[in-house]
PDB file of C-alpha atoms in Angstrom:
ATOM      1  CA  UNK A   1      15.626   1.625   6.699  1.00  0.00           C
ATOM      2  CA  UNK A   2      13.491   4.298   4.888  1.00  0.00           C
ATOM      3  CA  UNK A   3      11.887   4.666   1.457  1.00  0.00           C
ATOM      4  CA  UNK A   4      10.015   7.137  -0.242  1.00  0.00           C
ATOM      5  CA  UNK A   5       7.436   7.470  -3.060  1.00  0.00           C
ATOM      6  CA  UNK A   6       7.441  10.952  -5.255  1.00  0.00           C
ATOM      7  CA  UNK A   7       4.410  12.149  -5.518  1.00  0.00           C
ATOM      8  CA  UNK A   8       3.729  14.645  -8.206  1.00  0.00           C
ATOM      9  CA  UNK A   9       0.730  16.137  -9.722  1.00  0.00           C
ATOM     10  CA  UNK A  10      -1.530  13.856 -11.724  1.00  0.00           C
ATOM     11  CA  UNK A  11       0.243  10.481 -10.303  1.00  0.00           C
ATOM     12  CA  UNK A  12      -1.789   7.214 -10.468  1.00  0.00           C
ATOM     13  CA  UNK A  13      -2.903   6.995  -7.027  1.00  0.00           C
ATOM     14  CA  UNK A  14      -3.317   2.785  -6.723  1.00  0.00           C
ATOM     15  CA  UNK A  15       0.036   2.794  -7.765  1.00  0.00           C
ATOM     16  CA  UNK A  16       1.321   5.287  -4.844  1.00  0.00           C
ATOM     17  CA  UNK A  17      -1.102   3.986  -2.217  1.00  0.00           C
ATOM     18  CA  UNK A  18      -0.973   0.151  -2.860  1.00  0.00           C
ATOM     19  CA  UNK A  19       2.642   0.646  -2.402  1.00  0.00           C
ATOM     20  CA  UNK A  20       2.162   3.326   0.463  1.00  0.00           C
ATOM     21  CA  UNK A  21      -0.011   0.875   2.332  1.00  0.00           C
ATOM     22  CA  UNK A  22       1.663  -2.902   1.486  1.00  0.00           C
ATOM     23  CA  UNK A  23       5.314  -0.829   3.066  1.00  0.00           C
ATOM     24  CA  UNK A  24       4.238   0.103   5.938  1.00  0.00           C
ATOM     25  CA  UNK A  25       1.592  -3.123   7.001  1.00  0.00           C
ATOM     26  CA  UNK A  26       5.525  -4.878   6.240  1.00  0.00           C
ATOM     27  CA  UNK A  27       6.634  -2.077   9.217  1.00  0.00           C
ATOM     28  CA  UNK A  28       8.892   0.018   6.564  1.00  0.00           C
ATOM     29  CA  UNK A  29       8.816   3.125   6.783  1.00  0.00           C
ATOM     30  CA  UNK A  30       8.038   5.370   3.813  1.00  0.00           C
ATOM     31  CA  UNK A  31       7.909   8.915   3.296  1.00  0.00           C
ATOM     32  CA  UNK A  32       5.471  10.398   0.585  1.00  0.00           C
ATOM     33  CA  UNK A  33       7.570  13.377  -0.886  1.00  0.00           C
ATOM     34  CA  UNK A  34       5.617  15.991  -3.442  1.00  0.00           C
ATOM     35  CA  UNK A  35       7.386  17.267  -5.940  1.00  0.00           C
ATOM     36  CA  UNK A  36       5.228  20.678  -6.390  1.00  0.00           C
ATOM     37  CA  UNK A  37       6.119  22.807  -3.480  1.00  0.00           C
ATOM     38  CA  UNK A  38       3.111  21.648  -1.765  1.00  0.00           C
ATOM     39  CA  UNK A  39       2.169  18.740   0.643  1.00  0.00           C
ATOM     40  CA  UNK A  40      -1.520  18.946  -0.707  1.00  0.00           C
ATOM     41  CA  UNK A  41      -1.325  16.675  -3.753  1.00  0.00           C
ATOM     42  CA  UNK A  42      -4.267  15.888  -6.242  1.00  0.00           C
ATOM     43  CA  UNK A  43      -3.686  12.225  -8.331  1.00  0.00           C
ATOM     44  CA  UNK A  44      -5.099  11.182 -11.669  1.00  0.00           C
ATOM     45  CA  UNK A  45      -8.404  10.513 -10.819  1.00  0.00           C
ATOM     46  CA  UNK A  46      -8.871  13.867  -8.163  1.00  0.00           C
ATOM     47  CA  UNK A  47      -7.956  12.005  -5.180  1.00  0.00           C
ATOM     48  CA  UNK A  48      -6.414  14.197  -2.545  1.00  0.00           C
ATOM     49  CA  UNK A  49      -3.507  12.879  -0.362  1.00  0.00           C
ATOM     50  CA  UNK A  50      -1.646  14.908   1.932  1.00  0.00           C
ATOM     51  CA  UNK A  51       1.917  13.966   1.566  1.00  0.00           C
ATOM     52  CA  UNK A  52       4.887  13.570   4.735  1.00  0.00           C
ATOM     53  CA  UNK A  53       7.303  16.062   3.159  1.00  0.00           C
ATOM     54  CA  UNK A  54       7.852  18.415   0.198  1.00  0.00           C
ATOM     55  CA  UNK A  55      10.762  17.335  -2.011  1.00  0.00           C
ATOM     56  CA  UNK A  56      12.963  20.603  -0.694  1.00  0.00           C
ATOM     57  CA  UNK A  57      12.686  18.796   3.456  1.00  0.00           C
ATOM     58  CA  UNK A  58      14.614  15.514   2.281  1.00  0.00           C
ATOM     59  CA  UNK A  59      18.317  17.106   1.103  1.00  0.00           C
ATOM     60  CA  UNK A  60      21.138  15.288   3.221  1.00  0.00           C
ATOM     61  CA  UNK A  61      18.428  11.852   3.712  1.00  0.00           C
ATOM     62  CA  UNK A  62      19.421   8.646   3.112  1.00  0.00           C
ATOM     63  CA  UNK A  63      17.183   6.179   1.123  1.00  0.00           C
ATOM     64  CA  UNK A  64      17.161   3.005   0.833  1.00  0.00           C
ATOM     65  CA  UNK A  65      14.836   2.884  -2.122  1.00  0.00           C
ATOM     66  CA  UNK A  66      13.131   5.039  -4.189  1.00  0.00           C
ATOM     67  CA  UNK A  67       9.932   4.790  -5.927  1.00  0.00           C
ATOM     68  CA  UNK A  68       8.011   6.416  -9.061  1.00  0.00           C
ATOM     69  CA  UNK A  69       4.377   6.113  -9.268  1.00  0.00           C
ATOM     70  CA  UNK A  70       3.158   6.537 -12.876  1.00  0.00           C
ATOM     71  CA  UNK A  71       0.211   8.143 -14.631  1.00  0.00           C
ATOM     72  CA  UNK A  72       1.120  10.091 -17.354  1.00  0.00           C
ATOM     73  CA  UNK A  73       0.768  13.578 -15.923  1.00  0.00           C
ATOM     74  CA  UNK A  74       2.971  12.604 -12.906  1.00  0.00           C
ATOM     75  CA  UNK A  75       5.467  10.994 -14.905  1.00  0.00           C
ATOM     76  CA  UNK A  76       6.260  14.069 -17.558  1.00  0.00           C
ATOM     77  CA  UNK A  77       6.241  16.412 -14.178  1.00  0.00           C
ATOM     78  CA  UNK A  78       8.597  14.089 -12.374  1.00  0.00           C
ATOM     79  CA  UNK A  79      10.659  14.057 -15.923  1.00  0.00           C
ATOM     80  CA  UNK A  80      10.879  17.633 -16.072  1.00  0.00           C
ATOM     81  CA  UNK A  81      12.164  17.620 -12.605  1.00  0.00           C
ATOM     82  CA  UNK A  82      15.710  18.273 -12.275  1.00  0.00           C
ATOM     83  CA  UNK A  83      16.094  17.349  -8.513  1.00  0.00           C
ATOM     84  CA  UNK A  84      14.017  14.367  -8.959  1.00  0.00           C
ATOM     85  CA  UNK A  85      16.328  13.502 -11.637  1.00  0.00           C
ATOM     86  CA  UNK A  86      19.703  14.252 -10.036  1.00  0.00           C
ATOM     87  CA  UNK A  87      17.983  12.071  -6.600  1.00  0.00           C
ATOM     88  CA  UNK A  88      17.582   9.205  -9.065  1.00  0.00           C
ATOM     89  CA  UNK A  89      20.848   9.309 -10.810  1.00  0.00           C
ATOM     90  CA  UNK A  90      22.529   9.336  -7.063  1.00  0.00           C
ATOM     91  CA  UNK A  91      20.301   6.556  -5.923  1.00  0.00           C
ATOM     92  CA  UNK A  92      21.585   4.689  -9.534  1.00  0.00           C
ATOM     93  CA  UNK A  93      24.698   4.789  -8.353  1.00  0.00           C
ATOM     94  CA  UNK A  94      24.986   4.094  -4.703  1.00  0.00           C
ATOM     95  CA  UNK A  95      26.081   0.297  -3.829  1.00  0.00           C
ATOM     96  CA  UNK A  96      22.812  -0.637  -1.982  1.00  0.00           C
ATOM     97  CA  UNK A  97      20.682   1.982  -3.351  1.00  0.00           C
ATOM     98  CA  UNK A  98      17.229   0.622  -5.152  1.00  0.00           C
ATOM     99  CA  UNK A  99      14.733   2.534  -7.673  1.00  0.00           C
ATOM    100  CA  UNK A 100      11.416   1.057  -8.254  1.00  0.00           C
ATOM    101  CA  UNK A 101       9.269   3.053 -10.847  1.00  0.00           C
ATOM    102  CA  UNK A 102       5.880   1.094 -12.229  1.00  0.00           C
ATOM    103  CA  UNK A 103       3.547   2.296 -15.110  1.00  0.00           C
ATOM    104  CA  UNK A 104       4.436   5.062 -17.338  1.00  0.00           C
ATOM    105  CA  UNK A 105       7.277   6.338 -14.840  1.00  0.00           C
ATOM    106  CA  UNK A 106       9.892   4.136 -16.348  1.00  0.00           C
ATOM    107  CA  UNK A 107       9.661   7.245 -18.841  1.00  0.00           C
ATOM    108  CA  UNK A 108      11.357   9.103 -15.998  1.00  0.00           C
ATOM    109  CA  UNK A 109      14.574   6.526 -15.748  1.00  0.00           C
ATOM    110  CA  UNK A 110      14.935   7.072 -19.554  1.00  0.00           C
ATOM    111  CA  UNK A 111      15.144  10.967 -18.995  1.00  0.00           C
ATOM    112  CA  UNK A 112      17.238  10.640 -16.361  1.00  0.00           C
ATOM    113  CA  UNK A 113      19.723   8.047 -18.148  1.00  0.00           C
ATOM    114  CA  UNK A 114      18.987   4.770 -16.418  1.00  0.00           C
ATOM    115  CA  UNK A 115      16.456   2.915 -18.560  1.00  0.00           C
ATOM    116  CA  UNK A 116      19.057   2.298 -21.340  1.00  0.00           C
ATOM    117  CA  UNK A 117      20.699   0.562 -18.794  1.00  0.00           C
ATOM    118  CA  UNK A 118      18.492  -2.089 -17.208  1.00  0.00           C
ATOM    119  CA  UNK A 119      15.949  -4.903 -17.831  1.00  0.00           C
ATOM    120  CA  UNK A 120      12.478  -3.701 -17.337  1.00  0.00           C
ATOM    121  CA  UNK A 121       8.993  -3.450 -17.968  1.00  0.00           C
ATOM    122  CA  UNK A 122       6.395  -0.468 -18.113  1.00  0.00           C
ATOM    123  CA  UNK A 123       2.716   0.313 -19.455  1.00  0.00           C
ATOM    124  CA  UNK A 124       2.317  -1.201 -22.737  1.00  0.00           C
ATOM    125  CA  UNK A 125       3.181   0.878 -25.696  1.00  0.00           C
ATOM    126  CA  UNK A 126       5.647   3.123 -23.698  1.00  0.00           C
ATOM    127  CA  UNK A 127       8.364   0.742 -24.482  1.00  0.00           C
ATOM    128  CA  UNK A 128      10.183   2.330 -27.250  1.00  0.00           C
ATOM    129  CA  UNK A 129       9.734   5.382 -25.886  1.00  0.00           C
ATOM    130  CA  UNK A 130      11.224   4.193 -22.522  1.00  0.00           C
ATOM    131  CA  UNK A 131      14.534   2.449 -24.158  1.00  0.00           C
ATOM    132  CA  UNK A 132      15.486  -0.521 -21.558  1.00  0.00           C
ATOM    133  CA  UNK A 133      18.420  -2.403 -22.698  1.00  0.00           C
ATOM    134  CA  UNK A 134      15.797  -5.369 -22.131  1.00  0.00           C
ATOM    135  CA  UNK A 135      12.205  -4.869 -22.414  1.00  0.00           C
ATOM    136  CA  UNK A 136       9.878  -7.982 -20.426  1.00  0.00           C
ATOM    137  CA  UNK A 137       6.655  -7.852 -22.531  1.00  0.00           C
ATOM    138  CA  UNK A 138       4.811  -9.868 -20.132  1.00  0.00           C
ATOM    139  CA  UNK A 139       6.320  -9.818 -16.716  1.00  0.00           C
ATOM    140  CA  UNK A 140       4.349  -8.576 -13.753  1.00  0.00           C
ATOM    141  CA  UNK A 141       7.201  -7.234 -12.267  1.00  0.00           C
ATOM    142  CA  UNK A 142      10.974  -6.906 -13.049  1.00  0.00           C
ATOM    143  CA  UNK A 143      13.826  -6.970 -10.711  1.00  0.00           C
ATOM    144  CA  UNK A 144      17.208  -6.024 -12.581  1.00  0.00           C
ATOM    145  CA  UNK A 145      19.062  -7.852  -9.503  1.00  0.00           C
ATOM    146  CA  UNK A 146      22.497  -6.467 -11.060  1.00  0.00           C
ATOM    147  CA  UNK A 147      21.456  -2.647 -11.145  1.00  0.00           C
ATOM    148  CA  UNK A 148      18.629  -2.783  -8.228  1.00  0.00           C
ATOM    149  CA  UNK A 149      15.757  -1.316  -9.999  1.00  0.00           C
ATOM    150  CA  UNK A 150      12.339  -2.916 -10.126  1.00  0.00           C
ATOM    151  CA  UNK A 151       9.597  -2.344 -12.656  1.00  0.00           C
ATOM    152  CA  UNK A 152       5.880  -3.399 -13.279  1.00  0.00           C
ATOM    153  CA  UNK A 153       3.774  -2.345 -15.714  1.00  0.00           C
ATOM    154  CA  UNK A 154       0.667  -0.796 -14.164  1.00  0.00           C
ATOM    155  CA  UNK A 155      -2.237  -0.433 -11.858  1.00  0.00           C
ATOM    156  CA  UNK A 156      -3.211  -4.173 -11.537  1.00  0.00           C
ATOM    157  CA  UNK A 157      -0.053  -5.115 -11.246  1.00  0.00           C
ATOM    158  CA  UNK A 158       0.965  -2.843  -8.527  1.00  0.00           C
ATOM    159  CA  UNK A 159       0.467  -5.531  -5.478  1.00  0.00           C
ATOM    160  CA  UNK A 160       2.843  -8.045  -6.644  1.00  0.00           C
ATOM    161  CA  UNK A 161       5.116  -4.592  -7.426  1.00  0.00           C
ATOM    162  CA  UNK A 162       4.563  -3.623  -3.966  1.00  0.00           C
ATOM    163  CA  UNK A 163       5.505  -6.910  -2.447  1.00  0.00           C
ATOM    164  CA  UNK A 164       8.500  -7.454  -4.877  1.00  0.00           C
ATOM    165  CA  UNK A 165       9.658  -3.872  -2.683  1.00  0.00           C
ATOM    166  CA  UNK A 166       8.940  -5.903   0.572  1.00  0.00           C
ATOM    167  CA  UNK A 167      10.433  -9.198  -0.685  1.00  0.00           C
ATOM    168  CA  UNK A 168      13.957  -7.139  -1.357  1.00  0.00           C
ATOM    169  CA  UNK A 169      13.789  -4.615   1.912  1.00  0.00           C
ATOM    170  CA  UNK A 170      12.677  -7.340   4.261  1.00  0.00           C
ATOM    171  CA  UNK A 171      13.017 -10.685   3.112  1.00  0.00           C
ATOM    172  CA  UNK A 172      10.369 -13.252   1.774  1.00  0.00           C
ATOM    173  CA  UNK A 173       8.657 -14.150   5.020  1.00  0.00           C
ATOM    174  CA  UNK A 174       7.850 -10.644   5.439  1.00  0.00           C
ATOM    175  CA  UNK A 175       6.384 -10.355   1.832  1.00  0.00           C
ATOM    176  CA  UNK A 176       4.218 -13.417   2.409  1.00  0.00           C
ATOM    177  CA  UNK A 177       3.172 -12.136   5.787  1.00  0.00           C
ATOM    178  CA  UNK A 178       1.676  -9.172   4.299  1.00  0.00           C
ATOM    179  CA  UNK A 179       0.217 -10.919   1.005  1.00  0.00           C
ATOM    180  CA  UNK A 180      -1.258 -13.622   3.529  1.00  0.00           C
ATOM    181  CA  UNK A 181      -2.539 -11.153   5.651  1.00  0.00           C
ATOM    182  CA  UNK A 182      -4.246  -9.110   2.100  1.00  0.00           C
ATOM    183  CA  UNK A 183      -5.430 -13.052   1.362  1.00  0.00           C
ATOM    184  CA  UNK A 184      -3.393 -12.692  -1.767  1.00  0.00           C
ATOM    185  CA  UNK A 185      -3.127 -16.817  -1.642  1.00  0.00           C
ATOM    186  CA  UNK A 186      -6.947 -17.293  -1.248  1.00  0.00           C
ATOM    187  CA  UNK A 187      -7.272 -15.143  -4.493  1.00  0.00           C
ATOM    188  CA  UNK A 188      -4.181 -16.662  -6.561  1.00  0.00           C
ATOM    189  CA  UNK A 189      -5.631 -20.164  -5.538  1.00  0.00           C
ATOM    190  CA  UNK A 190      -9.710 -19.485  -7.108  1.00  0.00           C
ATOM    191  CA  UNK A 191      -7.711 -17.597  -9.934  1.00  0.00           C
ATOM    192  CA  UNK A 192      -5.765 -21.126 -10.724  1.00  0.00           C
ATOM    193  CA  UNK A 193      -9.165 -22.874 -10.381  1.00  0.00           C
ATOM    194  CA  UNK A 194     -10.793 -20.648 -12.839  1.00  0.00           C
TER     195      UNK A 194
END
């Protein structure tokens, strides 16, 4: 089973790597895929990552999910992207094919004529712009079960994003492996005390 996370210029880079990281401690293997023509990409906030494969290497691969990181700048340059666009209306369609986008990058499944057609969430304030059928307001993360695409609305949010991706690829006891492992429970449990 393989994923992969686009990485553009100007992406929000605790989006890409929380998810990046969470996949593969849950032994899923993910390829990060730039969009630019280069492997060297620069996120949001100047952080360098060197990505597994340029968006031109992955023609004839088969994904089992795909995933948008957002920050703004990434999102409008994966949204001008017509190969990105034409990978995500594929994926759409495919019977076991997932999309997860997070953040602003919901922006991108408008553009490409999916948004109108699911229940999501995004960054707050995108949502008109974005168009789901069904916008959650305060959801940490959405899974449309009956189209397989997952949203979450931004940075904080992108470990219980990352494990919703786990919890579908590999099944619950994986995702708590890895949140027990991150001591996810120790934190939710002082949070409830608070």
């Amino acid at each position: 089973m393989k994923t992969l996370i686009f990485l553009s210029k100007a992406y929000e880079e605790v989006e890409a790597l929380t998810v990046v990281d969470y996949l593969r401690r849950a032994g899923i293997h993910i390829d990060m895929v730039a969009t630019e023509g280069s492997l060297d990409t620069v996120g949001a906030h100047g952080i360098q990552i060197k990505a597994d494969k340029l968006l031109e290497d992955i023609a004839g691969e088969d994904y089992a999910m795909m995933i948008l990181p957002g920050g703004m700048g990434g999102t409008e340059a994966l949204a001008a992207n017509p190969r990105v666009l034409a990978l995500l209306r594929d994926q759409f369609v495919r019977p076991k094919g997932y999309i997860a986008s997070i953040c602003a990058s919901p922006l991108v499944l408008n553009r490409a004529g999916i948004a109108q057609q699911i229940h999501g969430t995004c960054y707050p304030g995108l949502e008109g712009e974005v168009g789901f059928l069904a916008y959650e307001k305060e959801a940490l993360v959405v899974h449309d079960k009956d189209h397989r695409v997952i949203t979450s609305p931004g940075p904080a949010t992108a470990l219980y994003f990352a494990l919703e991706i786990i919890e579908v690829l590999k099944g619950r006891q994986t995702r708590d492996q890895v949140a027990a492992g991150l001591l996810l429970p120790r934190l939710e449990g002082n949070l409830a005390k608070a």
